[in-house]
Coordinates of C-alpha atoms in Angstrom, one line a residue:
M19 CA 89.3 155.6 135.8
N20 CA 88.5 159.7 135.8
I21 CA 85.2 161.2 135.4
S22 CA 85.8 162.8 132.2
Q23 CA 87.2 159.5 130.4
A24 CA 84.2 157.8 131.7
V25 CA 81.9 160.2 130.3
I26 CA 83.5 160.4 127.2
D27 CA 83.6 156.8 126.8
F28 CA 79.8 156.4 127.8
A29 CA 78.8 158.9 125.1
D30 CA 80.9 157.0 123.1
L31 CA 79.7 153.5 124.0
A32 CA 76.2 155.3 123.1
I33 CA 76.9 156.3 119.6
K34 CA 78.0 152.6 118.7
L35 CA 74.8 151.1 120.1
G36 CA 72.8 153.3 117.8
A37 CA 71.6 155.6 120.6
Y38 CA 73.1 158.7 119.1
E39 CA 75.0 159.8 116.1
V40 CA 78.5 161.4 116.1
A41 CA 77.5 164.5 115.5
D42 CA 75.5 164.3 119.1
R43 CA 78.4 163.5 121.1
I44 CA 79.1 166.9 122.8
Y45 CA 75.6 167.7 123.2
L46 CA 75.3 164.0 125.1
Q47 CA 78.3 164.4 127.0
N48 CA 76.7 167.4 128.7
L49 CA 73.7 165.4 129.2
I50 CA 75.6 162.7 131.0
L51 CA 77.5 165.6 133.0
A52 CA 74.1 167.2 133.8
L53 CA 72.7 163.8 134.9
I54 CA 75.6 162.8 137.8
G55 CA 75.7 166.4 138.8
E56 CA 79.4 167.5 137.3
D57 CA 79.8 170.7 135.3
D58 CA 83.4 170.2 134.0
L59 CA 85.1 168.0 131.3
A60 CA 88.9 167.8 130.7
E61 CA 89.9 168.8 127.3
N62 CA 91.7 166.7 124.7
L63 CA 90.5 163.3 125.9
Q64 CA 89.7 160.6 123.3
P65 CA 87.4 157.6 123.7
S66 CA 89.8 154.7 125.3
G67 CA 87.8 151.7 123.9
N68 CA 86.1 150.9 127.0
D69 CA 82.6 149.2 126.2
D70 CA 81.9 148.1 129.5
S71 CA 78.6 149.3 130.2
L72 CA 78.4 147.9 133.6
T73 CA 81.4 148.9 134.6
L74 CA 81.2 152.6 133.0
S75 CA 77.6 152.9 134.7
D76 CA 78.6 151.7 138.2
F77 CA 81.3 154.7 138.3
L78 CA 79.1 157.4 136.9
C79 CA 76.7 156.3 139.5
A80 CA 78.9 156.2 142.1
V81 CA 79.6 159.8 141.3
A82 CA 76.0 160.8 141.2
K83 CA 75.5 159.7 144.4
S84 CA 78.2 161.1 146.1
N85 CA 76.9 164.4 144.4
G86 CA 73.9 163.9 145.9
Q87 CA 71.7 162.7 142.8
F88 CA 70.0 160.1 144.8
D89 CA 69.7 158.8 148.1
E90 CA 70.7 155.7 150.1
I91 CA 66.9 154.1 149.1
A92 CA 67.9 151.0 146.5
A93 CA 64.9 151.7 144.2
N94 CA 65.9 155.5 143.8
E95 CA 69.5 154.2 142.8
D96 CA 67.6 151.9 140.3
I97 CA 65.5 155.0 138.9
F98 CA 68.8 156.6 138.6
Q99 CA 70.8 153.8 136.8
A100 CA 67.8 153.0 134.5
K101 CA 68.1 156.7 133.3
L102 CA 71.8 156.5 132.7
M103 CA 71.3 153.4 130.9
N104 CA 68.7 155.3 129.1
F105 CA 71.6 156.9 127.0
L106 CA 72.6 153.6 125.5
T107 CA 69.5 152.6 124.4
P108 CA 67.8 153.8 120.7
T109 CA 64.2 154.9 121.0
P110 CA 61.4 152.4 120.4
A111 CA 60.9 153.3 116.8
S112 CA 64.9 152.7 116.3
V113 CA 64.5 149.3 118.0
N114 CA 62.0 148.4 115.9
R115 CA 63.6 149.7 113.0
R116 CA 66.6 147.9 113.8
F117 CA 64.9 144.6 114.5
K118 CA 63.4 144.5 111.2
E119 CA 66.6 145.2 109.3
K120 CA 68.2 142.4 111.4
Y121 CA 65.3 140.1 110.9
A122 CA 65.6 140.6 107.1
Q123 CA 68.9 138.8 107.3
S124 CA 67.1 136.0 110.1
P125 CA 65.1 136.0 112.8
K126 CA 68.2 134.9 114.7
A127 CA 69.9 138.1 113.6
A128 CA 67.0 140.3 115.0
T129 CA 66.8 138.3 118.2
D130 CA 70.6 138.5 118.7
Y131 CA 70.8 142.1 118.2
F132 CA 67.6 142.8 120.8
F133 CA 69.0 140.4 123.2
D134 CA 72.7 141.9 123.2
L135 CA 71.4 145.6 123.6
S136 CA 69.1 144.4 126.7
K137 CA 72.1 142.9 128.2
K138 CA 74.3 146.1 127.4
N139 CA 71.6 148.7 128.9
D140 CA 71.3 146.5 131.9
Y141 CA 67.5 145.7 131.0
I142 CA 68.2 142.3 131.6
K143 CA 70.2 142.0 135.2
T144 CA 72.8 139.8 133.8
R145 CA 75.0 140.2 137.3
A146 CA 71.8 139.5 139.5
I147 CA 71.1 136.6 137.5
A148 CA 74.6 135.1 137.6
K149 CA 73.8 134.2 141.5
N150 CA 71.4 132.4 141.0
E151 CA 72.5 128.3 141.6
H152 CA 71.6 126.2 139.0
F153 CA 72.6 122.3 138.5
Y154 CA 70.5 119.4 137.0
S155 CA 69.2 116.2 138.3
A156 CA 68.6 112.5 137.2
S157 CA 65.0 111.6 137.0
P158 CA 63.3 108.7 135.1
Y159 CA 61.7 111.1 132.9
G160 CA 65.5 112.3 132.0
E161 CA 67.3 115.2 133.5
L162 CA 65.5 117.7 135.8
E163 CA 66.9 121.4 136.1
I164 CA 66.6 122.9 139.3
T165 CA 67.5 126.8 140.3
I166 CA 67.5 128.2 143.4
N167 CA 66.3 131.9 142.8
L168 CA 68.9 134.5 144.3
S169 CA 68.9 137.2 141.4
K170 CA 66.0 139.6 142.8
P171 CA 67.4 142.2 145.6
E172 CA 65.5 142.0 149.0
K173 CA 64.3 145.3 149.9
D174 CA 65.9 147.4 152.5
P175 CA 64.0 148.5 155.7
K176 CA 64.7 152.1 154.3
Q177 CA 62.6 151.3 151.0
I178 CA 59.8 149.2 153.0
A179 CA 59.3 152.5 155.1
A180 CA 59.3 155.0 152.1
E181 CA 57.1 152.6 150.2
K182 CA 54.2 153.1 153.0
N183 CA 54.3 156.6 152.5
A184 CA 54.6 156.4 148.4
V185 CA 51.9 158.1 146.0
Q186 CA 49.9 155.1 145.1
S187 CA 49.4 155.0 141.1
S188 CA 47.1 152.4 139.0
Y189 CA 49.6 153.6 136.0
P190 CA 50.9 151.5 134.1
K191 CA 48.0 148.9 135.4
C192 CA 50.4 146.2 136.2
L193 CA 54.2 145.3 135.0
L194 CA 53.4 143.8 131.9
C195 CA 51.4 146.9 130.2
I196 CA 52.9 148.8 127.3
E197 CA 52.7 151.8 129.2
N198 CA 55.8 150.7 131.0
E199 CA 58.2 151.3 128.0
G200 CA 60.2 154.1 129.4
Y201 CA 58.6 154.9 132.4
A202 CA 60.6 156.5 135.2
G203 CA 59.8 153.9 137.3
R204 CA 58.8 155.2 141.4
L205 CA 59.2 153.5 145.0
N206 CA 56.7 151.0 144.5
H207 CA 56.9 150.0 140.5
P208 CA 60.4 149.5 138.8
A209 CA 62.0 151.5 136.7
R210 CA 61.6 150.9 133.2
T211 CA 63.5 154.1 131.5
N212 CA 65.9 151.7 129.3
H213 CA 62.9 149.3 128.7
R214 CA 62.0 148.6 125.0
I215 CA 59.3 146.7 123.3
V216 CA 59.7 145.2 119.6
Q217 CA 56.1 144.8 117.9
L218 CA 55.2 141.3 116.4
D219 CA 52.2 140.2 114.6
L220 CA 50.7 137.5 115.9
A221 CA 47.4 136.1 114.0
G222 CA 46.5 139.3 112.9
E223 CA 47.2 141.4 116.0
T224 CA 49.8 143.6 117.3
W225 CA 51.9 142.4 120.3
G226 CA 54.9 143.4 121.9
F227 CA 57.8 141.4 122.5
Q228 CA 60.5 141.8 125.5
Y229 CA 63.0 140.2 127.5
S230 CA 62.5 139.2 131.2
P231 CA 65.0 141.4 133.3
Y232 CA 65.1 138.6 135.7
A233 CA 65.7 135.8 133.5
Y234 CA 65.3 131.8 134.3
F235 CA 66.6 130.2 130.9
N236 CA 68.6 131.5 128.0
E237 CA 66.7 134.4 126.0
H238 CA 64.2 134.6 128.4
S239 CA 61.4 137.0 126.6
I240 CA 57.8 137.5 127.0
I241 CA 55.1 138.6 124.6
L242 CA 52.5 140.5 126.0
A243 CA 49.0 141.6 124.5
E244 CA 48.6 145.8 123.8
K245 CA 45.6 145.8 125.9
H246 CA 45.5 145.3 129.7
S247 CA 43.2 141.9 129.5
P248 CA 43.1 139.1 131.6
M249 CA 44.7 135.6 130.7
K250 CA 42.6 133.2 128.7
I251 CA 43.4 129.8 127.0
S252 CA 41.3 129.6 123.6
Q253 CA 41.8 128.5 120.1
V254 CA 43.4 131.9 119.6
T255 CA 46.2 131.1 121.9
F256 CA 47.3 128.0 120.2
A257 CA 47.3 130.1 116.7
R258 CA 49.5 132.9 118.5
L259 CA 51.9 130.4 120.1
L260 CA 52.3 128.8 116.7
A261 CA 52.5 132.1 115.0
I262 CA 55.4 133.1 117.8
V263 CA 57.3 129.7 116.9
D264 CA 56.8 130.5 113.5
S265 CA 58.4 134.0 113.2
L266 CA 61.2 133.0 115.5
P267 CA 62.0 129.8 114.5
T268 CA 65.0 129.1 117.3
Y269 CA 62.4 129.9 120.1
F270 CA 59.7 127.9 122.3
A271 CA 56.8 129.6 123.1
G272 CA 54.5 128.7 125.8
S273 CA 51.5 130.0 128.0
N274 CA 50.7 130.0 131.7
A275 CA 47.5 128.4 132.2
D276 CA 44.3 130.8 132.9
L277 CA 43.2 129.5 136.1
P278 CA 44.3 130.0 139.8
I279 CA 46.4 128.0 141.2
V280 CA 47.7 126.3 138.5
G281 CA 48.5 129.7 136.4
G282 CA 51.2 132.1 136.7
S283 CA 51.7 134.9 139.1
I284 CA 50.3 137.2 136.7
L285 CA 46.9 136.4 135.5
S286 CA 45.3 140.2 134.9
H287 CA 47.5 140.7 131.4
D288 CA 47.3 138.3 128.7
H289 CA 51.0 137.5 127.7
Y290 CA 53.1 134.2 126.8
Q291 CA 56.8 133.5 127.2
A292 CA 59.7 132.3 124.8
G293 CA 62.9 131.7 124.3
H294 CA 66.1 129.7 123.2
H295 CA 66.4 126.8 125.4
D296 CA 65.7 123.2 125.5
F297 CA 63.6 122.3 128.8
P298 CA 63.3 118.7 129.8
M299 CA 60.2 118.3 128.9
A300 CA 61.2 118.8 125.1
K301 CA 63.4 116.4 125.4
A302 CA 61.2 113.4 126.6
E303 CA 60.1 110.9 124.1
L304 CA 56.3 110.0 123.6
K305 CA 55.3 106.9 125.7
R306 CA 52.9 105.8 123.3
Q307 CA 51.0 107.2 120.2
F308 CA 47.4 107.3 119.1
V309 CA 45.2 108.6 116.7
I310 CA 42.2 111.3 116.6
P311 CA 39.9 110.4 113.8
T312 CA 38.8 114.1 113.3
F313 CA 42.6 115.0 112.4
P314 CA 44.4 112.3 110.2
N315 CA 47.4 114.8 109.2
V316 CA 48.2 115.3 113.3
V317 CA 50.7 112.7 114.7
A318 CA 49.4 112.5 118.9
G319 CA 51.0 110.7 121.5
I320 CA 51.5 110.8 125.1
V321 CA 54.7 112.2 126.5
N322 CA 57.2 110.3 129.2
W323 CA 56.8 112.9 131.8
P324 CA 55.3 113.0 135.2
M325 CA 52.5 115.7 134.3
S326 CA 49.6 114.7 131.9
V327 CA 50.7 115.9 128.8
I328 CA 49.7 115.2 125.1
R329 CA 51.9 116.3 122.3
L330 CA 50.6 117.0 118.7
T331 CA 52.8 117.5 115.3
A332 CA 51.9 118.3 112.1
D333 CA 53.9 120.2 109.3
N334 CA 50.7 122.8 109.1
S335 CA 50.1 124.7 112.2
Q336 CA 46.5 125.3 111.3
D337 CA 46.0 121.3 111.7
L338 CA 47.6 121.9 115.2
V339 CA 45.3 124.8 116.3
A340 CA 42.3 122.8 115.4
A341 CA 43.7 119.6 117.1
S342 CA 44.4 121.7 120.2
T343 CA 41.1 123.5 120.2
F344 CA 39.2 120.0 119.8
I345 CA 41.3 118.8 123.3
L346 CA 40.9 121.9 125.4
E347 CA 37.0 121.7 125.1
K348 CA 37.0 118.0 125.4
W349 CA 39.4 118.4 128.9
Q350 CA 36.9 121.5 130.2
Q351 CA 33.8 119.1 129.7
Y352 CA 36.0 115.9 131.2
T353 CA 35.1 114.5 134.3
D354 CA 36.4 111.2 136.1
E355 CA 35.9 111.1 139.9
S356 CA 37.5 108.0 140.2
V357 CA 41.1 109.8 139.8
E358 CA 39.5 113.1 141.2
I359 CA 39.3 114.7 138.1
V360 CA 36.1 117.5 138.0
A361 CA 35.5 119.8 135.2
R362 CA 32.8 122.2 137.1
T363 CA 31.6 122.0 140.7
A364 CA 28.2 122.8 141.4
D365 CA 28.4 126.0 141.2
G366 CA 29.4 126.2 137.8
T367 CA 33.0 127.2 138.0
Q368 CA 35.1 125.7 135.6
H369 CA 38.3 123.6 136.6
H370 CA 39.7 122.5 133.6
T371 CA 42.4 124.0 131.4
I372 CA 45.9 123.7 129.5
T373 CA 49.2 124.8 129.5
P374 CA 50.3 124.8 125.7
I375 CA 53.7 124.8 124.8
A376 CA 54.8 125.2 120.9
R377 CA 58.1 124.8 119.0
R378 CA 59.5 124.2 115.4
R379 CA 61.1 120.3 115.2
G380 CA 62.4 121.0 111.5
D381 CA 60.0 121.5 108.8
D382 CA 57.2 120.4 111.4
F383 CA 55.1 122.3 114.1
E384 CA 55.0 120.5 117.7
I385 CA 52.7 121.3 120.7
D386 CA 52.5 120.2 124.0
L387 CA 49.3 120.4 125.7
V388 CA 49.9 120.0 129.5
L389 CA 46.2 119.1 131.2
R390 CA 45.6 121.1 134.2
D391 CA 42.7 120.7 137.0
N392 CA 42.3 123.5 139.9
N393 CA 40.2 121.7 142.3
T394 CA 40.9 121.4 146.1
S395 CA 39.7 119.2 148.6
E396 CA 39.7 118.8 152.4
Q397 CA 42.7 117.0 152.2
H398 CA 44.3 119.2 149.7
P399 CA 43.3 122.6 150.2
D400 CA 46.0 124.3 148.4
G401 CA 45.0 122.1 145.2
I402 CA 44.5 118.4 144.9
F403 CA 47.1 119.1 141.7
H404 CA 49.1 121.3 143.2
P405 CA 52.5 120.6 145.6
H406 CA 51.3 118.9 148.9
S407 CA 52.0 119.7 152.0
D408 CA 54.5 117.3 152.4
V409 CA 56.8 119.0 149.6
Q410 CA 55.8 122.6 150.4
H411 CA 58.7 123.4 152.6
I412 CA 60.3 123.1 149.3
K413 CA 58.1 124.4 146.9
R414 CA 54.8 125.6 147.7
E415 CA 54.4 128.1 144.8
N416 CA 52.2 127.5 141.8
I417 CA 53.2 125.0 139.0
G418 CA 53.5 127.3 136.1
L419 CA 54.7 126.9 132.8
I420 CA 58.5 126.7 133.4
E421 CA 58.1 124.2 136.5
V422 CA 55.9 122.0 134.0
M423 CA 58.6 122.2 131.4
G424 CA 61.2 120.7 134.4
L425 CA 62.7 123.7 135.5
A426 CA 62.5 124.5 139.1
I427 CA 62.2 128.2 140.5
L428 CA 63.2 127.6 144.2
P429 CA 63.0 130.3 146.4
G430 CA 66.1 132.1 147.9
R431 CA 65.5 131.4 151.2
L432 CA 67.1 127.8 150.8
K433 CA 70.3 129.1 150.0
T434 CA 70.7 129.3 153.8
E435 CA 68.3 126.9 155.0
L436 CA 69.8 124.3 152.9
E437 CA 73.2 125.0 154.3
V438 CA 71.9 124.2 157.7
V439 CA 70.2 120.9 156.7
K440 CA 73.5 119.7 155.2
R441 CA 75.4 120.1 158.9
Y442 CA 72.5 118.5 160.5
I443 CA 73.0 115.5 158.1
L444 CA 76.7 115.9 158.7
G445 CA 76.0 116.0 162.5
E446 CA 77.4 119.4 162.8
A447 CA 74.3 121.1 164.0
D448 CA 71.2 119.8 166.3
T449 CA 68.3 121.1 164.8
V450 CA 66.9 122.8 161.3
A451 CA 63.7 124.9 160.6
A452 CA 60.6 123.1 161.7
Y453 CA 59.2 122.7 158.4
H454 CA 62.2 120.9 157.2
Q455 CA 62.8 118.4 159.9
P456 CA 60.9 115.7 158.9
W457 CA 62.7 115.8 155.5
A458 CA 66.2 116.3 157.0
E459 CA 65.8 113.4 159.2
E460 CA 64.7 111.1 156.4
L461 CA 68.0 112.5 154.4
K462 CA 70.2 111.7 157.5
Q463 CA 68.9 108.3 157.8
A464 CA 69.5 107.5 154.4
Y465 CA 72.9 109.5 154.1
Q466 CA 76.0 107.1 153.2
N467 CA 78.8 109.2 153.5
E468 CA 78.7 110.5 149.6
A469 CA 79.9 114.1 148.6
I470 CA 77.3 116.2 150.4
D471 CA 76.6 118.7 147.9
D472 CA 75.7 116.0 145.3
Y473 CA 73.5 113.9 147.8
M474 CA 71.7 117.4 148.2
Q475 CA 71.1 118.1 145.1
A476 CA 69.8 114.8 144.4
A477 CA 67.6 115.1 147.0
L478 CA 66.2 118.7 145.7
G479 CA 65.7 117.0 142.4
Q480 CA 63.6 114.1 143.8
V481 CA 61.1 117.0 145.7
F482 CA 61.2 118.5 142.7
L483 CA 59.9 115.4 140.8
T484 CA 57.7 114.6 143.4
V485 CA 55.9 118.2 142.8
L486 CA 55.7 117.5 139.1
E487 CA 53.8 114.2 140.1
H488 CA 51.3 116.1 142.5
A489 CA 50.5 118.4 139.6
G490 CA 49.9 115.6 137.1
V491 CA 46.2 114.9 136.7
F492 CA 46.7 111.3 135.3
K493 CA 49.2 109.6 137.8
D494 CA 52.1 107.6 135.9
T495 CA 50.7 104.3 137.9
T496 CA 48.7 101.6 136.3
D497 CA 45.0 103.1 137.5
G498 CA 46.4 106.7 136.2
N499 CA 47.4 105.6 132.8
A500 CA 44.2 103.6 132.6
A501 CA 42.3 106.8 133.4
F502 CA 44.2 108.8 130.9
A503 CA 43.6 106.1 128.4
R504 CA 39.8 106.7 128.9
F505 CA 40.3 110.5 128.2
I506 CA 42.2 109.8 124.9
A507 CA 39.5 107.6 124.0
E508 CA 37.2 110.4 124.1
L509 CA 39.4 112.1 121.7
K510 CA 37.1 110.9 118.6

């Protein structure tokens, strides 16, 4: 590949993606030349048909780097590459207009367009995501999904040093603010020049719809509030989630809980997550049905799942909004100290909330309400219904929306640590990290010479199942099921 051909092909791809028109070709080629630090273009070259945006951008970035357009710090290369990929990205108004045009054909056509664009312009980091390790693990509740997150690159020492001297700014306020759209980025804030947001109407409000750069599941998307306001689970939450799945019927939509410990990583900006993925919890059947007398048109039941989940189904979304609000308000006031469930502590702090997930089932709407409690105790200072100390060597982070639904997002450190555990089990290593030692010893004693990779995957699956059991407020035991039944009896 030579420089002139790469510039011509990249400009041609930008035109194909709708970012520019054919009449803009010469102008666009000159903009690309200037950005990469070149000032000459070969004559009589035609587009070769190369539409591999990532290969072309890598090549052009290498040229720019050799021309001194950015330094060795990885963040500055990311900022430059986002500027380059912005050439492939139509303006926000154009993206929204095209999304609406596609939506008139079908909601799927609209999301397919936006998803494809977000991959081609490298906003969705497909190559980084491909590094993640993913597998399934059998459990009594169905197959669980496990991902070891290897996609987000670690910062190099030069960048860490540079960030210490970087100018501090509160703009944008957080990574989810709409002001990120088109933001160039800086050492301590990621580049978003090629970032686009589609406007969605939810319950009479305008919200933003975007894809996640480091997706954890298929078409992982984020629906974010226009204003920087904190997470809050309430009646309008349920209305918005059901509006999302009504507008985008191939997607589920869910919200992290709005309290520390049981909430997500960003509680400062109200947002939801959505995508085209069947999570293990969505496949789980009802353990038993029950009736909520106030809502005769709603089918209710307890899901066969290690966490405490109530599933509601109806053909009218407003019935589900009302029933979900009724259950949330009951749960926020419910205490059963026999199973360490306390709604409010003496200082008035609220400890109960819900992680809600909505989806379509044919003509019906369905919503799962996962009961959450963020109390702590002397025995469990990190949270009574949080991963306990015996599993924190694998997972100590909050159990948010994605984990609740049966997909474990495990830290990248495990990639190398688990290799040592394997060697220890096989007698090829004498020690492992101290926090893995009791677990590794237990696994070694139980090992029966089966395929070591399969053995380790099953072991990780068992740890994740234990994590979910810890997070369940009503345990799947005789006493726990009886306690759950007592709460259900209050829904009258």
